[in-house]
mmCIF file of N, CA and C in Angstrom:
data_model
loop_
_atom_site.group_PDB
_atom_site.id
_atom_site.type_symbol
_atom_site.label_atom_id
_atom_site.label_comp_id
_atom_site.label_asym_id
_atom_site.label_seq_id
_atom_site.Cartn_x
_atom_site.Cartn_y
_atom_site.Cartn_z
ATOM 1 N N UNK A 1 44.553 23.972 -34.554
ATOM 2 C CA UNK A 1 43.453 23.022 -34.590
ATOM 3 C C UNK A 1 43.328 22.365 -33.224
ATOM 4 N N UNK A 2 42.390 22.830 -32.177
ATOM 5 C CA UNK A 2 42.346 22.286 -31.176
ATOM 6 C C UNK A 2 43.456 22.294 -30.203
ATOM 7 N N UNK A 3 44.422 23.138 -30.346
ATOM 8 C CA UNK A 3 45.581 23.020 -29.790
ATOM 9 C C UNK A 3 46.549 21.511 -29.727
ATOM 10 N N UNK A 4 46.192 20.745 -30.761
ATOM 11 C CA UNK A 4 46.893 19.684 -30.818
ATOM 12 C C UNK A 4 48.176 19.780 -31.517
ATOM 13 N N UNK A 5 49.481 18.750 -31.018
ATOM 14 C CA UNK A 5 50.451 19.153 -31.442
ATOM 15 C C UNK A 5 51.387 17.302 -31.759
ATOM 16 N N UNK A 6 51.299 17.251 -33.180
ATOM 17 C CA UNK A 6 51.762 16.212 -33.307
ATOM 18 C C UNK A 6 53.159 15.349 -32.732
ATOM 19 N N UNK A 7 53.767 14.352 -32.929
ATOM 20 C CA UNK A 7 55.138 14.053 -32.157
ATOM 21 C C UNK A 7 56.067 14.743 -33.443
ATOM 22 N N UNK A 8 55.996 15.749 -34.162
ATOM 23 C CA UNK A 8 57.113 15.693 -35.033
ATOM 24 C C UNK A 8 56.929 17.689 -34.274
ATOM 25 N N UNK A 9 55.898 18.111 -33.560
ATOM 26 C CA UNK A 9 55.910 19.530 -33.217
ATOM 27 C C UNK A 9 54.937 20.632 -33.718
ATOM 28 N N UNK A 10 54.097 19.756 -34.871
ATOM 29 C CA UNK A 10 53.687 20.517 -36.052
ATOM 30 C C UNK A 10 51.831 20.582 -35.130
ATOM 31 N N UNK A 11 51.590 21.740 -35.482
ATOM 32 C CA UNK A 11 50.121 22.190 -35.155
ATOM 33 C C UNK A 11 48.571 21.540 -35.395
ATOM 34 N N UNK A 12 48.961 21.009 -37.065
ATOM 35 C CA UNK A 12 48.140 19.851 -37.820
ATOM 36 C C UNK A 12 48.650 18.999 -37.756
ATOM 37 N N UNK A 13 47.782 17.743 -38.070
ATOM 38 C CA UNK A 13 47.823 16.658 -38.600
ATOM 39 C C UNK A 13 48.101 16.733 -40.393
ATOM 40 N N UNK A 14 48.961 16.680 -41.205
ATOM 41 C CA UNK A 14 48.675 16.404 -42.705
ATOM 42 C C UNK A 14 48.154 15.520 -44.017
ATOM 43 N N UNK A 15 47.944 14.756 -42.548
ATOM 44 C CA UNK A 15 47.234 13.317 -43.410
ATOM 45 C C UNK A 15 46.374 13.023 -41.612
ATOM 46 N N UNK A 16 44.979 12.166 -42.611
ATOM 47 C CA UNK A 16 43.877 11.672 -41.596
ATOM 48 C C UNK A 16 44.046 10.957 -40.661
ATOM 49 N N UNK A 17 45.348 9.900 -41.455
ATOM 50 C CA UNK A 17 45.781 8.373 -40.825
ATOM 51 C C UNK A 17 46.034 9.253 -39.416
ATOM 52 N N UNK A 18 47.407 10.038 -39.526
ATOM 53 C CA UNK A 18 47.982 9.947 -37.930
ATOM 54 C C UNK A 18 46.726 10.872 -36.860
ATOM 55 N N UNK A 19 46.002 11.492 -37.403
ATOM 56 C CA UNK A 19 44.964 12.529 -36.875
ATOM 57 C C UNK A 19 43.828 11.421 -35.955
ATOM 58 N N UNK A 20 43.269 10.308 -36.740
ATOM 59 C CA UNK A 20 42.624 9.267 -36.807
ATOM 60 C C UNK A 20 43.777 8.327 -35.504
ATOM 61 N N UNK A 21 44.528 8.270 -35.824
ATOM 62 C CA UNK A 21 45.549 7.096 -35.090
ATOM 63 C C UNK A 21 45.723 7.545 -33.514
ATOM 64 N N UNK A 22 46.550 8.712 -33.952
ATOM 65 C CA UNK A 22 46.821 9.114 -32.908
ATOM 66 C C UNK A 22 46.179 10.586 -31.599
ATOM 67 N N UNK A 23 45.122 10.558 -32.146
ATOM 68 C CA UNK A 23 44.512 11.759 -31.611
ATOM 69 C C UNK A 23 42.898 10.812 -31.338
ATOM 70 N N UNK A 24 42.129 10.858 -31.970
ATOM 71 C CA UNK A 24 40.632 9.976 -32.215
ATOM 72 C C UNK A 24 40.820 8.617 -31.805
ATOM 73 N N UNK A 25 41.500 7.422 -32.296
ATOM 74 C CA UNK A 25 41.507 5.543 -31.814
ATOM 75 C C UNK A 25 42.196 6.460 -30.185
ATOM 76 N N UNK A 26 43.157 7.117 -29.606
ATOM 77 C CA UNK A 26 43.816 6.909 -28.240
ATOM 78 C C UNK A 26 42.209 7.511 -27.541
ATOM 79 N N UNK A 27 41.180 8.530 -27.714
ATOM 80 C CA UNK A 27 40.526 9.216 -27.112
ATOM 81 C C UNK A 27 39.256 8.038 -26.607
ATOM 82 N N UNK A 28 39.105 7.727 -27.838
ATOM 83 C CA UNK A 28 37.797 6.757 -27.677
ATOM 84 C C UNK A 28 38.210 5.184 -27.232
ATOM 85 N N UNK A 29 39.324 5.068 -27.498
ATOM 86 C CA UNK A 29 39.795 3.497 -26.287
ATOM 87 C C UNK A 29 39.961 4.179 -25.021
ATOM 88 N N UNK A 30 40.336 5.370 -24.458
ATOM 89 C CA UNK A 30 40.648 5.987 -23.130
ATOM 90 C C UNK A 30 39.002 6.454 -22.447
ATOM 91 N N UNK A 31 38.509 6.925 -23.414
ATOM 92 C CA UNK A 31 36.759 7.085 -22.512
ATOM 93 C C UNK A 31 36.136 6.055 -22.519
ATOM 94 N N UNK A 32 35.638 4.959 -23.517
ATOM 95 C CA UNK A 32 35.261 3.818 -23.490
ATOM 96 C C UNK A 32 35.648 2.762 -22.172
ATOM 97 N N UNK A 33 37.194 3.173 -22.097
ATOM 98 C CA UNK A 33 37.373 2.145 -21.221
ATOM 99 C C UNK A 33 37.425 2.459 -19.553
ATOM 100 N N UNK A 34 37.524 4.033 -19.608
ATOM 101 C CA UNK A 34 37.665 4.441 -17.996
ATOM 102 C C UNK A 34 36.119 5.147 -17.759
ATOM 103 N N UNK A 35 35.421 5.582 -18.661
ATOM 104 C CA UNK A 35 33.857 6.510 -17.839
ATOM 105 C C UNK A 35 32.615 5.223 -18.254
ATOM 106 N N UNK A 36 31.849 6.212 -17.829
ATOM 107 C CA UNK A 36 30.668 5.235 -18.244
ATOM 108 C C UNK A 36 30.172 6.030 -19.050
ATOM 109 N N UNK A 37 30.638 6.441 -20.185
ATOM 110 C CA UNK A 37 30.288 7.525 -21.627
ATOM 111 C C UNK A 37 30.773 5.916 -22.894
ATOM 112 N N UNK A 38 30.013 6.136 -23.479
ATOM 113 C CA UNK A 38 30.938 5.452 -24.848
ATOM 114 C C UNK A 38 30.695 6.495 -25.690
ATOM 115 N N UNK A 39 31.250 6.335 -26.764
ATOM 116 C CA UNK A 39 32.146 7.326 -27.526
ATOM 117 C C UNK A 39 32.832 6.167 -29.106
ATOM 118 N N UNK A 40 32.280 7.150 -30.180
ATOM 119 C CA UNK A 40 32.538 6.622 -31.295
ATOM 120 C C UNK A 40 32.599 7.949 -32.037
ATOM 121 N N UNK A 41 32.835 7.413 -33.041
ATOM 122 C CA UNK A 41 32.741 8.839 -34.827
ATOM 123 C C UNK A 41 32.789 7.665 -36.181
ATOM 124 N N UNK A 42 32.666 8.664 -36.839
ATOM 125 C CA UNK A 42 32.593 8.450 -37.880
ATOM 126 C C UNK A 42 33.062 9.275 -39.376
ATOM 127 N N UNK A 43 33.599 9.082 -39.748
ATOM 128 C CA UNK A 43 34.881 10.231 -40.665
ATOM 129 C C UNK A 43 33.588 9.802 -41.845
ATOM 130 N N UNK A 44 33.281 11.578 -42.401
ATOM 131 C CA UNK A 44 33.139 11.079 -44.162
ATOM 132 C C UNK A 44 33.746 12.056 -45.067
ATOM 133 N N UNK A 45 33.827 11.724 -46.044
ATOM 134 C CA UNK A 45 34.434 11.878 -47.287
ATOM 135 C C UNK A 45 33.980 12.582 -47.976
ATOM 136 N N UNK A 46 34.814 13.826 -48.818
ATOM 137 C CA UNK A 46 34.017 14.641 -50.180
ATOM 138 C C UNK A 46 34.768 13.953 -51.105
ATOM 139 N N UNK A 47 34.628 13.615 -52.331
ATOM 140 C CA UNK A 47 35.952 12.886 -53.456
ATOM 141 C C UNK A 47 36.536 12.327 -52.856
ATOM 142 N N UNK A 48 37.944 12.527 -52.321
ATOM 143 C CA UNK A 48 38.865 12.167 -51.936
ATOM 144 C C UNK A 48 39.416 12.896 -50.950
ATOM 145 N N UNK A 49 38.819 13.353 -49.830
ATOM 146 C CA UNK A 49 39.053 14.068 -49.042
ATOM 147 C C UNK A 49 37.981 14.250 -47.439
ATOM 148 N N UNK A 50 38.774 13.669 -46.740
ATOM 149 C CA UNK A 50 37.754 13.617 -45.460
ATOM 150 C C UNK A 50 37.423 15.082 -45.105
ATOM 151 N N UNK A 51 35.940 15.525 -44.835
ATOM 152 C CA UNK A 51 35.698 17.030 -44.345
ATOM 153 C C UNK A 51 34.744 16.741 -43.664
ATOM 154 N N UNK A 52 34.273 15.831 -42.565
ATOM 155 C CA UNK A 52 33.359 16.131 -41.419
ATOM 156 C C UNK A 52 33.867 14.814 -40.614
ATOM 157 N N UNK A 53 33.706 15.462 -39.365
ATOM 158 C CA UNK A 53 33.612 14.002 -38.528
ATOM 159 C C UNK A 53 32.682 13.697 -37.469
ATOM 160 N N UNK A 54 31.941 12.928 -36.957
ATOM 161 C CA UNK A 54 30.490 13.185 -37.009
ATOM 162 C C UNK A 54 30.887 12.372 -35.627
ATOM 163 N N UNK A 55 29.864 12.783 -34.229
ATOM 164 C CA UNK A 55 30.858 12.233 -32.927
ATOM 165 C C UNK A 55 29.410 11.655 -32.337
ATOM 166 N N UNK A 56 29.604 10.202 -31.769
ATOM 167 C CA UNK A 56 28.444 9.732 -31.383
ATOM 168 C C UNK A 56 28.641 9.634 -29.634
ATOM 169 N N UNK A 57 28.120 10.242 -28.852
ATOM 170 C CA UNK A 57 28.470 9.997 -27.114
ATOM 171 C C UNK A 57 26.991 9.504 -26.881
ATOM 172 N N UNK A 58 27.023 8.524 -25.729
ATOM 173 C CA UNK A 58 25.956 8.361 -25.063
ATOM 174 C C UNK A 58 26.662 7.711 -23.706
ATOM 175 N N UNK A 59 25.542 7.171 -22.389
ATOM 176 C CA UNK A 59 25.956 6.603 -21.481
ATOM 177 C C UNK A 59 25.560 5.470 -21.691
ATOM 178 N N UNK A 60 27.127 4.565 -20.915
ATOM 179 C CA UNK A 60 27.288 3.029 -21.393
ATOM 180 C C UNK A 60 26.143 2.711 -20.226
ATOM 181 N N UNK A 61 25.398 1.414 -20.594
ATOM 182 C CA UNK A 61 24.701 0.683 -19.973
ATOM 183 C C UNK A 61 25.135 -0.022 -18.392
ATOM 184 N N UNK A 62 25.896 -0.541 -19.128
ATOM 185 C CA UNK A 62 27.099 -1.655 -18.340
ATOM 186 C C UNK A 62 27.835 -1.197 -17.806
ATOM 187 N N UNK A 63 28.203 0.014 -17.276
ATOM 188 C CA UNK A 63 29.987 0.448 -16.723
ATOM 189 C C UNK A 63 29.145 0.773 -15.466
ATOM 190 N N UNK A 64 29.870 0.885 -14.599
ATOM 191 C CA UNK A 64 29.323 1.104 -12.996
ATOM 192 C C UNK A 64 30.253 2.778 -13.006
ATOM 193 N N UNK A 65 29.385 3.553 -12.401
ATOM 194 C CA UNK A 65 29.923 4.848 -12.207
ATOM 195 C C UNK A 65 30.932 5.127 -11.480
ATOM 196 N N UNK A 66 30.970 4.095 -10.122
ATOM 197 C CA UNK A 66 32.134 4.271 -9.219
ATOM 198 C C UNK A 66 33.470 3.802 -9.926
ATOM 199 N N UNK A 67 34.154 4.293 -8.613
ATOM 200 C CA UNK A 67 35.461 3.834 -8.836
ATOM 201 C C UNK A 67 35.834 3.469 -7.774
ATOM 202 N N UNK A 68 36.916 2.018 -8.173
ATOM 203 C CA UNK A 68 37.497 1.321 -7.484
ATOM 204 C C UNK A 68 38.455 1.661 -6.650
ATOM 205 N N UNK A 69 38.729 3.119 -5.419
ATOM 206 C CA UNK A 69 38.985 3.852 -4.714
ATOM 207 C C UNK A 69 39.183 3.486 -3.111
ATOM 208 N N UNK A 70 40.276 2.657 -2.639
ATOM 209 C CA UNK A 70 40.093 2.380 -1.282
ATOM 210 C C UNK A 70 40.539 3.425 -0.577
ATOM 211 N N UNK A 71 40.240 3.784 0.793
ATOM 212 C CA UNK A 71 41.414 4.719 1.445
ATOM 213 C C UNK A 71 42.331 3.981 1.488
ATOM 214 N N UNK A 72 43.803 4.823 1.796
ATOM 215 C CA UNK A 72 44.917 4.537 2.166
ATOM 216 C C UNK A 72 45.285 5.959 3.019
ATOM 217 N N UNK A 73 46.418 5.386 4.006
ATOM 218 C CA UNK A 73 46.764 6.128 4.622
ATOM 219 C C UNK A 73 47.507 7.535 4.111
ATOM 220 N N UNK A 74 47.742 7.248 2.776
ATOM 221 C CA UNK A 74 48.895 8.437 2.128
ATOM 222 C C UNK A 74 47.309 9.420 1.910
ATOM 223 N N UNK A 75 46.151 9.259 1.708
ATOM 224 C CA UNK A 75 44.987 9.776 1.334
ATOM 225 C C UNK A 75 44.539 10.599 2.153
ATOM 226 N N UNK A 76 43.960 11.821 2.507
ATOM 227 C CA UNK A 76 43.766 12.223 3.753
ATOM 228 C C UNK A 76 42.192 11.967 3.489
ATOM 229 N N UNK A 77 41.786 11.905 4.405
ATOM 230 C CA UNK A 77 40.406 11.614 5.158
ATOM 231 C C UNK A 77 39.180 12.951 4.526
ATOM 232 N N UNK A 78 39.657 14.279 4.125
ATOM 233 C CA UNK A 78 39.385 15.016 3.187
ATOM 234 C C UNK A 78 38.657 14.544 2.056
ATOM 235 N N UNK A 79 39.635 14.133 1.868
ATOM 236 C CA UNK A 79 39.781 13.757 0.228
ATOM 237 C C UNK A 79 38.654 12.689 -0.289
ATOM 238 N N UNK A 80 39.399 11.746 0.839
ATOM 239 C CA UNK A 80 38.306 10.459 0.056
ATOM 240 C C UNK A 80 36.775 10.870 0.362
ATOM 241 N N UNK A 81 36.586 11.616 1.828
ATOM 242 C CA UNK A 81 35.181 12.068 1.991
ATOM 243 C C UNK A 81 34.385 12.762 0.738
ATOM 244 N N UNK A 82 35.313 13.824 0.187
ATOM 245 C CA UNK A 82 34.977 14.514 -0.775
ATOM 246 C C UNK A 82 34.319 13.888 -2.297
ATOM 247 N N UNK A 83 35.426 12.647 -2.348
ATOM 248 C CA UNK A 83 35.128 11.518 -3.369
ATOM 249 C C UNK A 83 33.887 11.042 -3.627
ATOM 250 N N UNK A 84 33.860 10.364 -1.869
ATOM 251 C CA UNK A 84 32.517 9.980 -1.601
ATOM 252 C C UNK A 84 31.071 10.543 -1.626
ATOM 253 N N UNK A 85 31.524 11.849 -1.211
ATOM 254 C CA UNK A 85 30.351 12.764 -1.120
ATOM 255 C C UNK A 85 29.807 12.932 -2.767
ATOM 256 N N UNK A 86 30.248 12.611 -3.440
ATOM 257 C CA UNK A 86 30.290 13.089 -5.234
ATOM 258 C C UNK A 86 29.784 11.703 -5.783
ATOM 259 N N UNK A 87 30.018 10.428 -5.048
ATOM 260 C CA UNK A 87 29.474 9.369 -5.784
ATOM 261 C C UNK A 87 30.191 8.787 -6.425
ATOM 262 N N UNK A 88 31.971 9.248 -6.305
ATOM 263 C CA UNK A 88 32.903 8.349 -6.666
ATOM 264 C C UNK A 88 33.340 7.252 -6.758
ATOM 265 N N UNK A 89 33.530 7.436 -5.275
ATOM 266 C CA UNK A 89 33.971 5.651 -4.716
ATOM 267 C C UNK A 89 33.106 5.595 -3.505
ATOM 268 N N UNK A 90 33.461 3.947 -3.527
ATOM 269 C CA UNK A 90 32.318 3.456 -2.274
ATOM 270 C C UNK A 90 32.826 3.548 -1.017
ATOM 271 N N UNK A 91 31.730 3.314 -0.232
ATOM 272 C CA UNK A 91 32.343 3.537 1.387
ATOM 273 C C UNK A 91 32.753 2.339 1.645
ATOM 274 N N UNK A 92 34.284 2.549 1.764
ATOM 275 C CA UNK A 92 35.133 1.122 2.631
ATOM 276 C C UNK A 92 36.148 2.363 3.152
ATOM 277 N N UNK A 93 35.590 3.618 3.816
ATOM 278 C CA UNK A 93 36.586 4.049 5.135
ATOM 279 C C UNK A 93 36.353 3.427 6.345
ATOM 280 N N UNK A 94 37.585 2.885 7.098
ATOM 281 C CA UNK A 94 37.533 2.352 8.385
ATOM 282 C C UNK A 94 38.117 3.255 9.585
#
């Protein structure tokens, strides 16, 4: 399933909780809080049994695209150009 591999080794999830916990709440607090994507779902139910999960993406309003990226000397001059050239981070090379 997705190549996911729980902390006990196992391929599935066997219950929703840890699937939900630990795979889905870590994904959508980690994009929410680092892109400018938000990112939600929504689990539903047959009887007693979750069988769809329904994925909502759009771009956040509010998040600024850059990133907070200074040069440093360990950085080569490459690199951050490359950054820059892409719309990464802002120009504060000196």
């Amino acid at each position: 399933m997705f190549g996911l591999v729980d902390k006990k080794g196992n391929e599935q999830y066997s219950e929703i909780t840890g699937f939900k916990k630990f795979v889905l709440d870590v994904a959508k607090k980690q994009i929410n809080e680092h892109t400018d994507v938000s990112f939600d779902y929504e689990l539903f139910k047959r009887g007693r049994s979750f069988t769809h999960i329904q994925i909502y993406v759009s771009m956040a309003k509010d998040k600024p695209k850059q990133l907070e990226i200074n040069y440093n000397p360990l950085m080569s001059k490459k690199t951050f150009v490359q950054l820059w050239l892409m719309g990464l981070v802002k120009n504060t090379l000196n």
